[in-house]
Tab-separated table of C-alpha atoms in Angstrom:
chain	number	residue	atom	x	y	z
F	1	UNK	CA	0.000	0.000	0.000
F	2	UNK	CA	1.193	3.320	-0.889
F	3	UNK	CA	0.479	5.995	2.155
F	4	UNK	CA	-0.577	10.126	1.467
F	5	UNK	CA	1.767	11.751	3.510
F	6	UNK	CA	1.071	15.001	2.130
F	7	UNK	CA	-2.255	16.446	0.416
F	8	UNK	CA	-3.139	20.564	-0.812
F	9	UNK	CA	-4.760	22.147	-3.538
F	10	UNK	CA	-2.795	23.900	-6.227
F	11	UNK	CA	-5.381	26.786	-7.094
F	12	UNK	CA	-8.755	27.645	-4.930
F	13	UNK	CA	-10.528	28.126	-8.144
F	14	UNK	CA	-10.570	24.533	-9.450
F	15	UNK	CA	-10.432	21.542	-7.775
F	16	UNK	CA	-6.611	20.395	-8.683
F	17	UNK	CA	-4.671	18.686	-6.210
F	18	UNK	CA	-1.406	17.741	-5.377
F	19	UNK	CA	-0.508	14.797	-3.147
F	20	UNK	CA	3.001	13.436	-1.829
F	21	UNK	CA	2.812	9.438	-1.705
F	22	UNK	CA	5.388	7.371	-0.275
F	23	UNK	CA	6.579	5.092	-3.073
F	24	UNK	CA	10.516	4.511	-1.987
F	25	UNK	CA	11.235	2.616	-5.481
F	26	UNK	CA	9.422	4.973	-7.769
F	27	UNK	CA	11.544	7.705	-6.137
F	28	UNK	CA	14.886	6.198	-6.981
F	29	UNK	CA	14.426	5.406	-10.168
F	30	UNK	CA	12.239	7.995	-11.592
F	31	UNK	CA	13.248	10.482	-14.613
F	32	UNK	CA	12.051	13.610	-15.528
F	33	UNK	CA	8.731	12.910	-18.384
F	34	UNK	CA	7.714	9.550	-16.839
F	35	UNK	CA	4.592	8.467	-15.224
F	36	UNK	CA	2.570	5.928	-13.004
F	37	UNK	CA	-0.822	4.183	-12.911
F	38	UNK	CA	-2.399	3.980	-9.791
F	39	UNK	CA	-5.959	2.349	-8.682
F	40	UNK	CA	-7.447	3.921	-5.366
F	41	UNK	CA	-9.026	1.090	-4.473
F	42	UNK	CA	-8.219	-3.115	-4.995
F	43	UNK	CA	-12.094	-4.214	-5.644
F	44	UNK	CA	-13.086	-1.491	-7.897
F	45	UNK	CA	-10.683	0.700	-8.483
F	46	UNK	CA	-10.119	2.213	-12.435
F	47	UNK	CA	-6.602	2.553	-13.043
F	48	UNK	CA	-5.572	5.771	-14.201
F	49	UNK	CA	-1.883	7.464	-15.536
F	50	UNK	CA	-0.692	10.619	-13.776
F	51	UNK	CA	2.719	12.046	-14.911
F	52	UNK	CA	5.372	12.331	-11.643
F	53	UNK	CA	5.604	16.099	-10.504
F	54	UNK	CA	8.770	15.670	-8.268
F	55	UNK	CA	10.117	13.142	-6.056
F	56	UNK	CA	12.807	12.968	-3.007
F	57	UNK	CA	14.759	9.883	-3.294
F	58	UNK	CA	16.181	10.020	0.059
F	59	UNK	CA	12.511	10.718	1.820
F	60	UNK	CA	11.010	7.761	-0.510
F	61	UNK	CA	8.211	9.931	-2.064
F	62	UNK	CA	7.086	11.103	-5.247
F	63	UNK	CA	4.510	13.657	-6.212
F	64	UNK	CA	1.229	13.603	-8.016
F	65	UNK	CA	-0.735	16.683	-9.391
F	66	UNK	CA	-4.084	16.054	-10.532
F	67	UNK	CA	-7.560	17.585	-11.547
F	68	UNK	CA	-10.788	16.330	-9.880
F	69	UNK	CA	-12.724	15.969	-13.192
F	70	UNK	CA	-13.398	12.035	-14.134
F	71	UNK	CA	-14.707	9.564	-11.322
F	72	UNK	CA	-11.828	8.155	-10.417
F	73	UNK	CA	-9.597	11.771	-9.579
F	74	UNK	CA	-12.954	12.646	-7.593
F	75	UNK	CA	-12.507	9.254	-5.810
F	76	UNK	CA	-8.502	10.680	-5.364
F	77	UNK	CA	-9.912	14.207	-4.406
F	78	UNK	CA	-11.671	12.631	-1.132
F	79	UNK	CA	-8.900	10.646	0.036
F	80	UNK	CA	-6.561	12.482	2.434
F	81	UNK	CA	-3.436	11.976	4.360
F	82	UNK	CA	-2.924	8.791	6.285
F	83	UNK	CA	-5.445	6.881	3.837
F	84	UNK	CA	-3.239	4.511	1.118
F	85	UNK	CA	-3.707	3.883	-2.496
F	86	UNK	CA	-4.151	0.211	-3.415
F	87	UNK	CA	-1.957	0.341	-6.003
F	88	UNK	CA	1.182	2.371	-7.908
F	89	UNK	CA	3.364	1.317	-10.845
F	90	UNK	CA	6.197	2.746	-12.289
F	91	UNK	CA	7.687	4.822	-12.787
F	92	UNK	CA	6.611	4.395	-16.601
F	93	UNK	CA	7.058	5.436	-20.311
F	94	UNK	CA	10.032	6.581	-21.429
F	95	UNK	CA	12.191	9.706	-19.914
F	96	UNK	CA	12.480	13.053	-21.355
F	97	UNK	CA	16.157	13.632	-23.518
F	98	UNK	CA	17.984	16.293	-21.775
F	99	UNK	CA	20.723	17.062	-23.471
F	100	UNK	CA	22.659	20.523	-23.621
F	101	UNK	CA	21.805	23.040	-25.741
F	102	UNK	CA	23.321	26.496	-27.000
F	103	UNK	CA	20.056	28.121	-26.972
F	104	UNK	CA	17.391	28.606	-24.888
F	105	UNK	CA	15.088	25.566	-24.199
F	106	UNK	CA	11.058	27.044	-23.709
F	107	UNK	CA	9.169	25.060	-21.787
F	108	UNK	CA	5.174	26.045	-22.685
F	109	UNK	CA	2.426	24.631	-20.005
F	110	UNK	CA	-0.743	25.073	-20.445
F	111	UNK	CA	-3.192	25.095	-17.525
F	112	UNK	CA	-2.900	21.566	-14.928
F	113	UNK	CA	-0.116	20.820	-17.749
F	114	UNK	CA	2.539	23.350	-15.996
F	115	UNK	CA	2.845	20.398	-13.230
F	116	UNK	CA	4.347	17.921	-15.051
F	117	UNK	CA	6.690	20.289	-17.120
F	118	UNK	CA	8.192	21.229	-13.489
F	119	UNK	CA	10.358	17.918	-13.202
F	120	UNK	CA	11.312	18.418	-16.825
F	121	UNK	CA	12.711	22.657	-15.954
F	122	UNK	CA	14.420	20.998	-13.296
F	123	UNK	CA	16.371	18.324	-15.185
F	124	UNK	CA	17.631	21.013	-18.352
F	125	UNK	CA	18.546	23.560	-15.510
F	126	UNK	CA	20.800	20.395	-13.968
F	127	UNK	CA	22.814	20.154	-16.899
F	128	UNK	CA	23.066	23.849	-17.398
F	129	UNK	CA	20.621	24.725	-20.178
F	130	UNK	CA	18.852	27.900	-20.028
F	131	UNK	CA	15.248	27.456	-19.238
F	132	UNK	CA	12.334	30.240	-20.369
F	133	UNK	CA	8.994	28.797	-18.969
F	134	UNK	CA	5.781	29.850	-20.402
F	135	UNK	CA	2.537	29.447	-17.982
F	136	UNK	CA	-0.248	29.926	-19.835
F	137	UNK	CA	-4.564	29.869	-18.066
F	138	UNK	CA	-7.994	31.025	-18.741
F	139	UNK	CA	-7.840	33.623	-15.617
F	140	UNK	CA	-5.143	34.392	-12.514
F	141	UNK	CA	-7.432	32.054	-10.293
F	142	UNK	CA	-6.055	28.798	-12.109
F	143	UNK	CA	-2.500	29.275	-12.628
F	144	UNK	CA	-0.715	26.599	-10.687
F	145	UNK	CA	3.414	26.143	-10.359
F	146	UNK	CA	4.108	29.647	-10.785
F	147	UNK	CA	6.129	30.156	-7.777
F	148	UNK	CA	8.230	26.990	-8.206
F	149	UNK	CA	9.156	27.956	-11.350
F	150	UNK	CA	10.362	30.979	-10.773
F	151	UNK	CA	12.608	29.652	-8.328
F	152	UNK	CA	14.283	27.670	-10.971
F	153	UNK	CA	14.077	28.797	-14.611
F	154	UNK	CA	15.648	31.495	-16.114
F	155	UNK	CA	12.398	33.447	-17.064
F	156	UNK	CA	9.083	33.129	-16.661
F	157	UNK	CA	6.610	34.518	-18.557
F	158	UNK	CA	2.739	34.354	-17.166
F	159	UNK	CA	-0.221	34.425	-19.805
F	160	UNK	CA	-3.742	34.723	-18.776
F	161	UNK	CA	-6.833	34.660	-21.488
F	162	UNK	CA	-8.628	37.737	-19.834
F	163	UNK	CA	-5.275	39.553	-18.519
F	164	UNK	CA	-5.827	39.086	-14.719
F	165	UNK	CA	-2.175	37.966	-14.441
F	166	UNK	CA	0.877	38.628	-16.447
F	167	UNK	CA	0.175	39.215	-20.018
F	168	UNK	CA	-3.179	38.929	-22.558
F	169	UNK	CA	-3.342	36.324	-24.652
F	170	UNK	CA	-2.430	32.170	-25.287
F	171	UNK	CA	0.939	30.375	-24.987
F	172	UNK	CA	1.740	30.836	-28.460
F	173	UNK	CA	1.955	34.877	-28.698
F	174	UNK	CA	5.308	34.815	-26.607
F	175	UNK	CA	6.271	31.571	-28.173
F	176	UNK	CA	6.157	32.950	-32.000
F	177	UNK	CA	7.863	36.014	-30.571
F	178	UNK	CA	10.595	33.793	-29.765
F	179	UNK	CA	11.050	32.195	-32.897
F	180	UNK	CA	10.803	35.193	-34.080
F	181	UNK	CA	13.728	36.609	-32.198
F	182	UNK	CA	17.864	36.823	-32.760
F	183	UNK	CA	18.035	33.893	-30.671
F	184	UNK	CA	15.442	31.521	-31.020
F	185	UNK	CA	14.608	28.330	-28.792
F	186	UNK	CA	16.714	25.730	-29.540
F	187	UNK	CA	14.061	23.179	-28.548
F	188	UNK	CA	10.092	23.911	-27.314
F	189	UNK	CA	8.428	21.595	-25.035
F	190	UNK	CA	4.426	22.307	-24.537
F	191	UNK	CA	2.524	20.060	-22.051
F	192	UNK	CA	-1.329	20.996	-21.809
F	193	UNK	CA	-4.268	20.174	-23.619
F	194	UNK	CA	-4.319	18.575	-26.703
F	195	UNK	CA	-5.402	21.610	-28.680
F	196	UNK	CA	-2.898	24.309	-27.091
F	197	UNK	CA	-0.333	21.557	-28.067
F	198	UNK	CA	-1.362	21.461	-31.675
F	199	UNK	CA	-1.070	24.840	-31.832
F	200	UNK	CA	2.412	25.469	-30.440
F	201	UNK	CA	3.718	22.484	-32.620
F	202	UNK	CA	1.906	24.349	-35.571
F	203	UNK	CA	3.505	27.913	-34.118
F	204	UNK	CA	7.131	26.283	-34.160
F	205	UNK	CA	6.975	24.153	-37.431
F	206	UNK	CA	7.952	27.217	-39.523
F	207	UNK	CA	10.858	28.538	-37.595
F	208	UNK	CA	11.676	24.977	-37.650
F	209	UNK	CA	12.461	24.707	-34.260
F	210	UNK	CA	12.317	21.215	-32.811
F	211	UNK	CA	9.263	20.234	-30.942
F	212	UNK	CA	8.691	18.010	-28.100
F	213	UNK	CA	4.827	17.320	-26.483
F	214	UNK	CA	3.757	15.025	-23.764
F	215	UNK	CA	0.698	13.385	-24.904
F	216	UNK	CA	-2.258	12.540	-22.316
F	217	UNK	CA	-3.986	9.786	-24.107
F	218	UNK	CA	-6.913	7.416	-22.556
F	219	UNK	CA	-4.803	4.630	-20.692
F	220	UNK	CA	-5.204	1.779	-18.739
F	221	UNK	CA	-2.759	-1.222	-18.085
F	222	UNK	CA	0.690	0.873	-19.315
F	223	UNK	CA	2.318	-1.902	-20.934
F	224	UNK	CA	1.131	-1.503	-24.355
F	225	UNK	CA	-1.588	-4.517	-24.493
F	226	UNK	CA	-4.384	-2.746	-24.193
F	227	UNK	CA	-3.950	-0.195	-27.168
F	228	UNK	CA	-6.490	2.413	-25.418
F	229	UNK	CA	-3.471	4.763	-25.889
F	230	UNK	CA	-2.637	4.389	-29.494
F	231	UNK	CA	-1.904	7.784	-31.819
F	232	UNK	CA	-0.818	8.039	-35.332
F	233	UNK	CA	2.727	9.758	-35.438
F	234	UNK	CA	4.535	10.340	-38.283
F	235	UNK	CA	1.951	8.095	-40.286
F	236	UNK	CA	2.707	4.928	-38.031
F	237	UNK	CA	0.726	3.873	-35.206
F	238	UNK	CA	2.270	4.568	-31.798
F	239	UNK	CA	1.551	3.421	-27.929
F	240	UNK	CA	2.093	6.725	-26.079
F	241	UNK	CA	2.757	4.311	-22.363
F	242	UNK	CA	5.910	2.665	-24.434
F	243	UNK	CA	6.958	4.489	-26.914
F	244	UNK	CA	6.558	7.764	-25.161
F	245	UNK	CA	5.001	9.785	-23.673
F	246	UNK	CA	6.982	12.185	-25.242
F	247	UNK	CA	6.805	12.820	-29.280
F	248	UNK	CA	7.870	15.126	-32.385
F	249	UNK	CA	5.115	17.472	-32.080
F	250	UNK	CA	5.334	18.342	-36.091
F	251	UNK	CA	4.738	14.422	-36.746
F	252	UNK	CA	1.220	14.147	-34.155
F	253	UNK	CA	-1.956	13.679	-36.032
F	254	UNK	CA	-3.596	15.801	-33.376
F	255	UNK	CA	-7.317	15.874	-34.644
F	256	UNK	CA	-7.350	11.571	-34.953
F	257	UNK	CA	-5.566	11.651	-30.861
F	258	UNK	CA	-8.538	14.479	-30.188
F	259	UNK	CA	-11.354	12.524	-31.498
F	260	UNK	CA	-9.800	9.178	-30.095
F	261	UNK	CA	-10.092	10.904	-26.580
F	262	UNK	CA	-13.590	11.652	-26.756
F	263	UNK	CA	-14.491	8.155	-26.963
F	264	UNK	CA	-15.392	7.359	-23.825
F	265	UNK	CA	-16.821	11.141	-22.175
F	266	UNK	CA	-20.834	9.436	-22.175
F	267	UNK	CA	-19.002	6.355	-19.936
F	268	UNK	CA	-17.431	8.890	-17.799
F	269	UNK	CA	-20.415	11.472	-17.564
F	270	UNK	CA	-22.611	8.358	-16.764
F	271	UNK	CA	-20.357	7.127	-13.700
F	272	UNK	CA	-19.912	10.322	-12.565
F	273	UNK	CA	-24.004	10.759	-12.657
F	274	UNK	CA	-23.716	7.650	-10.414
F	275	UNK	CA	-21.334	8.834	-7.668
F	276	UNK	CA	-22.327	12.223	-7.161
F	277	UNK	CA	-25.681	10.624	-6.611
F	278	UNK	CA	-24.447	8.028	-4.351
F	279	UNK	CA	-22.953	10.895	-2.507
F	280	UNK	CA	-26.042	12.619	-2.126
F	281	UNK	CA	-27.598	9.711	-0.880
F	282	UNK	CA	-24.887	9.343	2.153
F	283	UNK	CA	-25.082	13.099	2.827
F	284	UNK	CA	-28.880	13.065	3.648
């Protein structure tokens, strides 16, 4: 059993958490881009990928960051330190390349998707690269990692859709500024949702500037069996738990992953229906 030692939300405006778990394993052999599956519970429990936000190797935990939107991160939500998850495995998929570079590497989250690009700032600042982080959200209210990452990368530039915080606008005005500059990225990386990640990969592709995304596909066993994660890159079929979940952003075909991962929303909606009203039902 894996214990919560640690449990706070991110943002008061949405209901995204994060959550130390002691996993002593995970911790010492994690990289920077890899992820687990956990279940919450043995009998019932869905299993679910969430990328690794940090870990301590020497205190035996890693860190999860999560939204509350599907059944099973609600289940997540409720638990709290002291209760245990029924099962972890990993870590999984394979790491991010860090490698030096003589420009500046831009590292573009979008929304809950600046979590998992923390671990990956951290491991291009470790090898000396310089680090520009873009933090992109709808208002100030949901920006989440903002002070961690200004503790680490080089710059920081904060993008808000109505202008409550930082500048107006998406992640890909500064980003095309960039490319646009004397000394253009030398590689992009853009976690988020799938359709701010198509759009930085179709902001770089000009400039030519290489293009790295972390894709979020439906998963379940992590292994590659199961094939719930497959996407078309580069005009061959791909399992994003093996053979990423990191790809060439210019080669994704993002509208067949976006359609894929609407598959299964009526499933979800439906279970959801079912435990909010079995909640109800206790809280009479």
């Amino acid at each position: 059993m894996f214990k919560i030692i640690e449990k706070r939300k991110l943002c008061g405006a949405s209901a995204t958490w994060y959550m130390k778990v002691e996993a002593p394993e995970i911790a010492r052999n994690r990289k920077a881009g890899q992820f687990i599956i956990l279940q919450v519970d043995a009998e019932f429990g869905e299993r679910i990928p969430l990328t690794i936000a940090d870990a301590n190797a020497e205190e035996g935990w890693i860190a999860l960051a999560f939204q509350a939107v599907g059944a099973t991160t609600m289940k997540l939500a409720q638990m709290n330190e002291g209760d245990e998850l029924a099962a972890l495995l990993g870590p999984l998929g394979n790491p991010s390349v860090i490698e030096k570079k003589d420009g500046p590497v831009v590292v573009v989250g979008g929304g809950f998707g600046v979590a998992p690009c923390y671990p990956i700032v951290q491991a291009h600042k470790a090898i000396g690269n310089k680090v520009i982080v873009v933090i992109a959200a709808r208002t100030k209210d949901l920006l989440i990692y903002v002070d961690e990452m200004k503790a680490i990368a080089d710059e920081v530039i904060i993008m808000t859709d109505d202008g409550s915080a930082g500048r107006q606008g998406v992640s890909t005005v500064p980003l095309k500024e960039m490319c646009e500059s004397q000394c253009p990225p030398a590689e992009v990386i853009a976690i988020g949702p799938p359709i701010m990640m198509k759009f930085c990969a179709l902001t770089t592709k000009p400039y030519n500037v290489p293009t790295t995304v972390s894709l979020n596909t439906i998963m379940i066993d992590g292994t590659g069996m199961c094939g719930g994660c497959r996407v078309t890159v580069g005009g061959e079929m791909k399992f994003v738990c093996v053979d990423g979940p990191e790809f060439d952003a210019h080669q994704v075909d993002w509208d067949n992953m976006m359609m894929r991962m609407k598959s299964f929303k009526p499933v979800e909606e439906a279970h959801k229906c079912r435990m909010q009203a079995a909640a109800d039902a206790l809280n009479k």
